[in-house]
Coordinates of C-alpha atoms in Angstrom, one line a residue:
M1 CA -9.0 -44.5 -94.2
K2 CA -10.2 -40.9 -94.2
K3 CA -13.5 -42.1 -92.7
V4 CA -11.6 -43.8 -89.9
L5 CA -9.6 -40.6 -89.1
I6 CA -12.8 -38.6 -88.8
I7 CA -14.3 -41.1 -86.4
L8 CA -11.1 -41.0 -84.2
L9 CA -11.2 -37.2 -84.1
L10 CA -14.8 -37.1 -83.1
A11 CA -14.1 -39.7 -80.3
L12 CA -11.2 -37.6 -78.9
A13 CA -13.4 -34.5 -78.9
A14 CA -16.2 -36.3 -77.0
L15 CA -13.7 -37.6 -74.4
S16 CA -12.2 -34.2 -73.9
L17 CA -15.7 -32.7 -73.3
S18 CA -16.5 -35.5 -70.8
V19 CA -13.4 -34.9 -68.7
S20 CA -14.0 -31.1 -68.7
C21 CA -17.5 -31.6 -67.5
A22 CA -16.5 -34.0 -64.7
S23 CA -13.7 -31.8 -63.3
A24 CA -14.7 -29.3 -60.5
P25 CA -14.2 -25.7 -61.4
E26 CA -11.3 -24.0 -59.7
P27 CA -12.2 -21.5 -57.0
V28 CA -12.0 -17.9 -57.9
P29 CA -9.5 -16.2 -55.5
A30 CA -11.1 -13.6 -53.1
A31 CA -10.4 -10.0 -54.0
P32 CA -7.9 -8.4 -51.7
P33 CA -9.3 -5.8 -49.2
P34 CA -9.1 -2.3 -50.4
P35 CA -6.1 -0.3 -49.1
P36 CA -6.8 2.1 -46.2
P37 CA -7.3 5.7 -47.2
P38 CA -4.1 7.6 -47.4
S39 CA -3.2 9.9 -44.5
P40 CA -3.9 13.5 -45.2
P41 CA -0.8 15.2 -46.5
P42 CA 0.9 17.6 -44.2
P43 CA 0.1 21.2 -44.9
I44 CA 2.6 23.2 -46.8
E45 CA 4.7 25.5 -44.6
E46 CA 2.4 28.5 -45.3
E47 CA -0.7 26.6 -44.2
L48 CA 1.0 25.2 -41.1
E49 CA 2.0 28.7 -40.0
E50 CA -1.6 29.7 -40.2
L51 CA -2.8 26.8 -37.9
V52 CA -3.5 27.9 -34.4
P53 CA -2.5 25.5 -31.6
P54 CA -5.5 24.0 -29.8
Q55 CA -7.3 26.3 -27.4
I56 CA -8.3 24.8 -24.0
S57 CA -11.0 26.0 -21.6
V58 CA -11.8 24.2 -18.4
R59 CA -14.5 24.5 -15.7
I60 CA -14.2 22.6 -12.4
S61 CA -16.8 22.2 -9.8
P62 CA -17.4 22.2 -6.9
Q63 CA -14.8 24.5 -5.5
P64 CA -13.9 23.8 -2.8
F65 CA -14.0 20.1 -3.3
S66 CA -14.9 18.0 -0.3
P67 CA -14.4 14.2 -0.8
D68 CA -15.0 13.1 2.8
G69 CA -17.9 10.7 2.1
D70 CA -20.7 12.8 3.5
G71 CA -22.5 13.0 0.2
V72 CA -21.9 16.7 -0.3
D73 CA -19.4 17.8 -2.9
D74 CA -17.7 14.4 -2.8
L75 CA -17.0 14.3 -6.6
L76 CA -15.1 16.8 -8.7
T77 CA -16.3 17.5 -12.2
V78 CA -13.8 18.7 -14.8
A79 CA -15.5 20.0 -17.9
I80 CA -13.2 20.4 -20.9
N81 CA -13.7 22.3 -24.1
I82 CA -11.2 22.2 -27.0
E83 CA -11.2 24.4 -30.0
S84 CA -8.7 23.4 -32.7
D85 CA -8.0 24.0 -36.4
A86 CA -6.8 20.4 -36.7
P87 CA -8.0 17.1 -35.2
I88 CA -6.7 16.3 -31.8
H89 CA -4.2 13.4 -31.6
A90 CA -3.7 12.9 -27.9
W91 CA -4.4 14.3 -24.4
H92 CA -3.0 14.0 -20.9
I93 CA -4.3 15.3 -17.6
E94 CA -2.2 15.2 -14.4
I95 CA -2.7 16.2 -10.8
R96 CA 0.4 16.8 -8.7
E97 CA 1.2 16.9 -5.0
P98 CA 1.2 20.5 -3.6
S99 CA 4.7 20.4 -2.0
P100 CA 8.1 19.8 -3.6
S101 CA 9.0 17.7 -5.3
Y102 CA 5.5 17.9 -6.7
I103 CA 5.2 14.1 -7.3
L104 CA 2.4 12.9 -9.5
F105 CA -0.8 12.1 -7.6
S106 CA -3.2 11.0 -10.3
D107 CA -3.5 11.2 -14.1
W108 CA -5.5 10.2 -17.2
E109 CA -4.6 10.1 -20.9
G110 CA -5.9 8.9 -24.2
L111 CA -5.8 9.2 -28.0
G112 CA -8.1 11.6 -29.9
A113 CA -9.9 14.4 -28.2
P114 CA -10.4 14.2 -24.4
P115 CA -13.9 13.4 -23.1
P116 CA -16.0 16.5 -22.4
V117 CA -16.3 15.7 -18.7
I118 CA -14.0 13.8 -16.3
V119 CA -15.3 13.0 -12.8
W120 CA -12.8 12.4 -9.9
D121 CA -13.3 11.1 -6.4
G122 CA -10.2 12.6 -4.9
Y123 CA -8.2 9.4 -4.7
S124 CA -4.8 8.6 -6.3
A125 CA -4.1 5.5 -8.3
Q126 CA -2.6 4.0 -5.1
G127 CA -5.8 4.7 -3.1
E128 CA -4.6 7.7 -1.2
L129 CA -7.1 10.5 -0.5
V130 CA -6.2 14.2 -1.1
Q131 CA -5.1 16.1 2.0
S132 CA -7.5 18.4 3.7
A133 CA -7.4 22.2 3.1
T134 CA -4.8 21.8 0.5
D135 CA -4.3 23.2 -3.1
Y136 CA -3.5 20.6 -5.7
H137 CA -2.1 21.7 -9.1
F138 CA -3.4 20.2 -12.3
A139 CA -2.5 20.5 -16.0
I140 CA -4.2 19.4 -19.2
R141 CA -2.1 19.0 -22.4
V142 CA -3.6 18.4 -25.8
T143 CA -1.7 17.7 -29.0
D144 CA -3.1 17.9 -32.6
I145 CA -2.1 15.7 -35.5
Y146 CA 0.5 18.2 -36.5
N147 CA 2.2 17.9 -33.1
Q148 CA 1.1 21.3 -32.0
S149 CA 0.5 21.3 -28.2
S150 CA -1.3 23.5 -25.7
V151 CA -1.3 23.3 -21.9
Y152 CA -4.0 24.5 -19.4
Q153 CA -2.9 24.8 -15.8
G154 CA -5.2 25.3 -12.8
T155 CA -5.7 24.7 -9.1
I156 CA -8.0 22.3 -7.2
W157 CA -8.9 23.7 -3.8
V158 CA -9.7 20.9 -1.3
D159 CA -12.0 21.8 1.5
V160 CA -11.5 21.0 5.2
L161 CA -12.4 17.4 5.4
V162 CA -14.2 15.9 8.4
H163 CA -13.7 12.2 8.9
R164 CA -15.9 10.2 11.2
E165 CA -14.2 7.5 13.3
G166 CA -17.0 6.0 15.4
D167 CA -18.1 8.7 17.8
I168 CA -15.1 10.8 17.0
L169 CA -14.7 13.4 14.3
R170 CA -11.2 14.1 13.0
V171 CA -9.9 17.0 10.9
I172 CA -6.3 16.6 9.6
V173 CA -4.6 19.7 8.1
P174 CA -1.0 19.7 6.9
S175 CA -1.2 23.0 5.1
I176 CA -0.9 25.5 8.0
V177 CA 2.4 27.2 7.7
F178 CA 4.6 28.1 10.7
A179 CA 7.8 30.1 11.0
P180 CA 10.8 27.8 10.6
N181 CA 11.7 26.0 13.9
A182 CA 9.1 28.2 15.7
G183 CA 5.6 27.8 17.0
S184 CA 4.2 31.0 15.7
F185 CA 3.3 32.7 12.4
D186 CA 5.8 35.5 13.0
G187 CA 7.9 36.5 10.0
L188 CA 5.8 34.7 7.4
G189 CA 5.2 36.3 4.0
S190 CA 1.9 37.8 3.1
D191 CA 0.9 34.8 0.9
D192 CA 1.4 32.3 3.8
L193 CA -0.4 34.5 6.3
E194 CA -3.4 34.9 3.9
S195 CA -3.5 31.2 3.3
N196 CA -3.3 30.4 7.0
D197 CA -6.1 32.9 7.7
R198 CA -8.3 31.4 5.0
I199 CA -7.8 27.8 6.3
L200 CA -8.3 28.7 9.9
R201 CA -11.4 30.7 9.2
R202 CA -12.9 27.7 7.4
I203 CA -11.9 25.4 10.3
S204 CA -13.6 27.8 12.7
E205 CA -16.8 27.7 10.7
I206 CA -16.8 23.9 10.8
L207 CA -15.9 23.7 14.5
N208 CA -18.8 26.1 15.3
S209 CA -21.2 24.0 13.3
F210 CA -20.4 21.1 15.6
D211 CA -21.1 23.2 18.7
T212 CA -21.9 20.2 21.0
Y213 CA -18.3 18.8 20.6
Q214 CA -15.2 19.4 22.6
I215 CA -12.1 20.0 20.5
M216 CA -8.6 18.8 21.1
V217 CA -6.0 20.6 18.9
E218 CA -3.0 18.3 18.3
G219 CA 0.3 19.5 16.9
H220 CA 2.5 17.1 15.0
A221 CA 6.0 17.5 13.7
N222 CA 8.2 15.7 11.2
P223 CA 11.3 13.9 12.5
T224 CA 14.4 14.1 10.3
T225 CA 16.4 11.4 12.1
A226 CA 16.0 7.6 11.9
P227 CA 13.5 6.0 14.3
G228 CA 14.8 4.1 17.3
T229 CA 18.1 6.0 17.5
N230 CA 19.6 8.4 20.1
A231 CA 19.5 11.1 17.5
R232 CA 15.7 10.7 17.3
A233 CA 15.3 10.9 21.0
N234 CA 17.4 14.0 21.1
E235 CA 15.4 15.5 18.3
E236 CA 12.1 14.9 20.1
Q237 CA 13.3 16.5 23.4
G238 CA 15.7 19.1 21.9
T239 CA 18.8 20.7 23.4
R240 CA 19.7 23.9 25.2
T241 CA 20.0 25.6 21.8
V242 CA 17.5 23.8 19.6
M243 CA 13.8 23.4 20.3
G244 CA 12.8 19.7 20.2
L245 CA 9.9 18.4 18.2
L246 CA 7.7 17.8 21.3
P247 CA 7.8 21.4 22.6
L248 CA 7.7 22.7 19.0
S249 CA 4.5 20.9 18.2
Q250 CA 3.0 22.0 21.5
E251 CA 3.7 25.6 20.7
R252 CA 2.2 25.3 17.3
A253 CA -1.0 23.7 18.7
R254 CA -1.3 26.5 21.2
S255 CA -0.9 29.2 18.5
V256 CA -3.6 27.6 16.4
L257 CA -5.9 27.4 19.5
E258 CA -5.4 31.1 20.2
Y259 CA -6.1 32.0 16.5
L260 CA -9.4 30.0 16.6
V261 CA -10.4 31.8 19.8
D262 CA -9.8 35.2 18.0
L263 CA -12.1 33.9 15.2
G264 CA -14.9 33.2 17.6
V265 CA -14.5 29.6 18.7
D266 CA -15.4 29.2 22.4
R267 CA -12.3 28.8 24.4
S268 CA -14.0 26.5 26.9
R269 CA -14.4 23.9 24.1
L270 CA -10.7 23.9 23.2
S271 CA -7.6 22.2 24.5
Y272 CA -4.3 21.5 23.0
V273 CA -1.4 19.0 23.1
G274 CA 1.9 18.5 21.3
M275 CA 2.7 15.1 19.9
G276 CA 6.1 15.8 18.4
G277 CA 7.1 13.2 15.9
T278 CA 5.7 10.3 17.8
R279 CA 2.8 9.6 15.4
T280 CA 3.9 10.1 11.8
V281 CA 1.6 9.3 8.8
V282 CA 4.3 8.5 6.3
E283 CA 7.4 6.3 6.5
Y284 CA 10.8 7.9 7.4
A285 CA 12.2 6.8 4.1
D286 CA 9.4 8.6 2.1
R287 CA 11.1 11.9 2.1
D288 CA 9.0 13.4 -0.7
N289 CA 5.9 13.1 1.6
W290 CA 7.4 14.3 4.9
W291 CA 5.3 17.5 4.6
K292 CA 2.3 15.4 5.5
N293 CA 3.8 14.7 9.0
R294 CA 3.9 18.4 9.7
R295 CA 0.2 18.8 10.5
V296 CA -2.4 20.0 13.0
E297 CA -5.3 17.6 13.9
F298 CA -8.6 18.6 15.4
I299 CA -10.3 15.8 17.4
L300 CA -14.0 16.4 18.1
V301 CA -15.5 14.4 20.9
R302 CA -19.0 14.9 22.5

């Protein structure tokens, strides 16, 4: 009996070994990925007080900027240098229209430090080109990982742009300032007078460089009444007490012509006309951009 029991035990052991060898080994579960490194702890108050906000320096070129497609100074380069005690978290650059309400014209943003160089062709995100002889304001904001921000503000000076339209050259300038409801510069402040002089001197240089062209100076005004109404017709022609847009724009064109003659442009090449508000460049509903309708155009024809 004892012998039989030993034989049975040996048989059970052999069967158990056989089943164990025939079964596939269970897969070993993959090790979980290591946790990300912990964020650096915020500095204690004493250390945070010692941190200096980011310092921004910017160099822009060329100035003036001339994106008129002639291959000269068509691209603006903005070189940015940041010095910071802490890593930069985010940045934002914006360029705004030069006239109230200073609507956004173009912008760029990103995380981390800004690129050392940004190149701009002068167009907005909507495909609009900058206005000729106009100052555009720009700002660069950078923020470090401790939410300390710094802002750099500057000005982009756009040169007088010459656009070719077949055999015609056209210069459009909305930045010449006139006295309110008048065709002259009388009564303007010194800043406006200096700006007008700078712009018209540059225009005279360009006109004299195209000395084989005749020049028509066109004055344009901005209508403040709805198109197709009696009010618009009255606004164009004026009344006994209020100068209409048509004679107003004509007076302004004549004032510019005389200024150019004083700057050395040959009078025999110049003529002028007032267009009133008959050829606007922005819609009547687009009040923020009305300033672009108040412009002087120079049409150069051989």
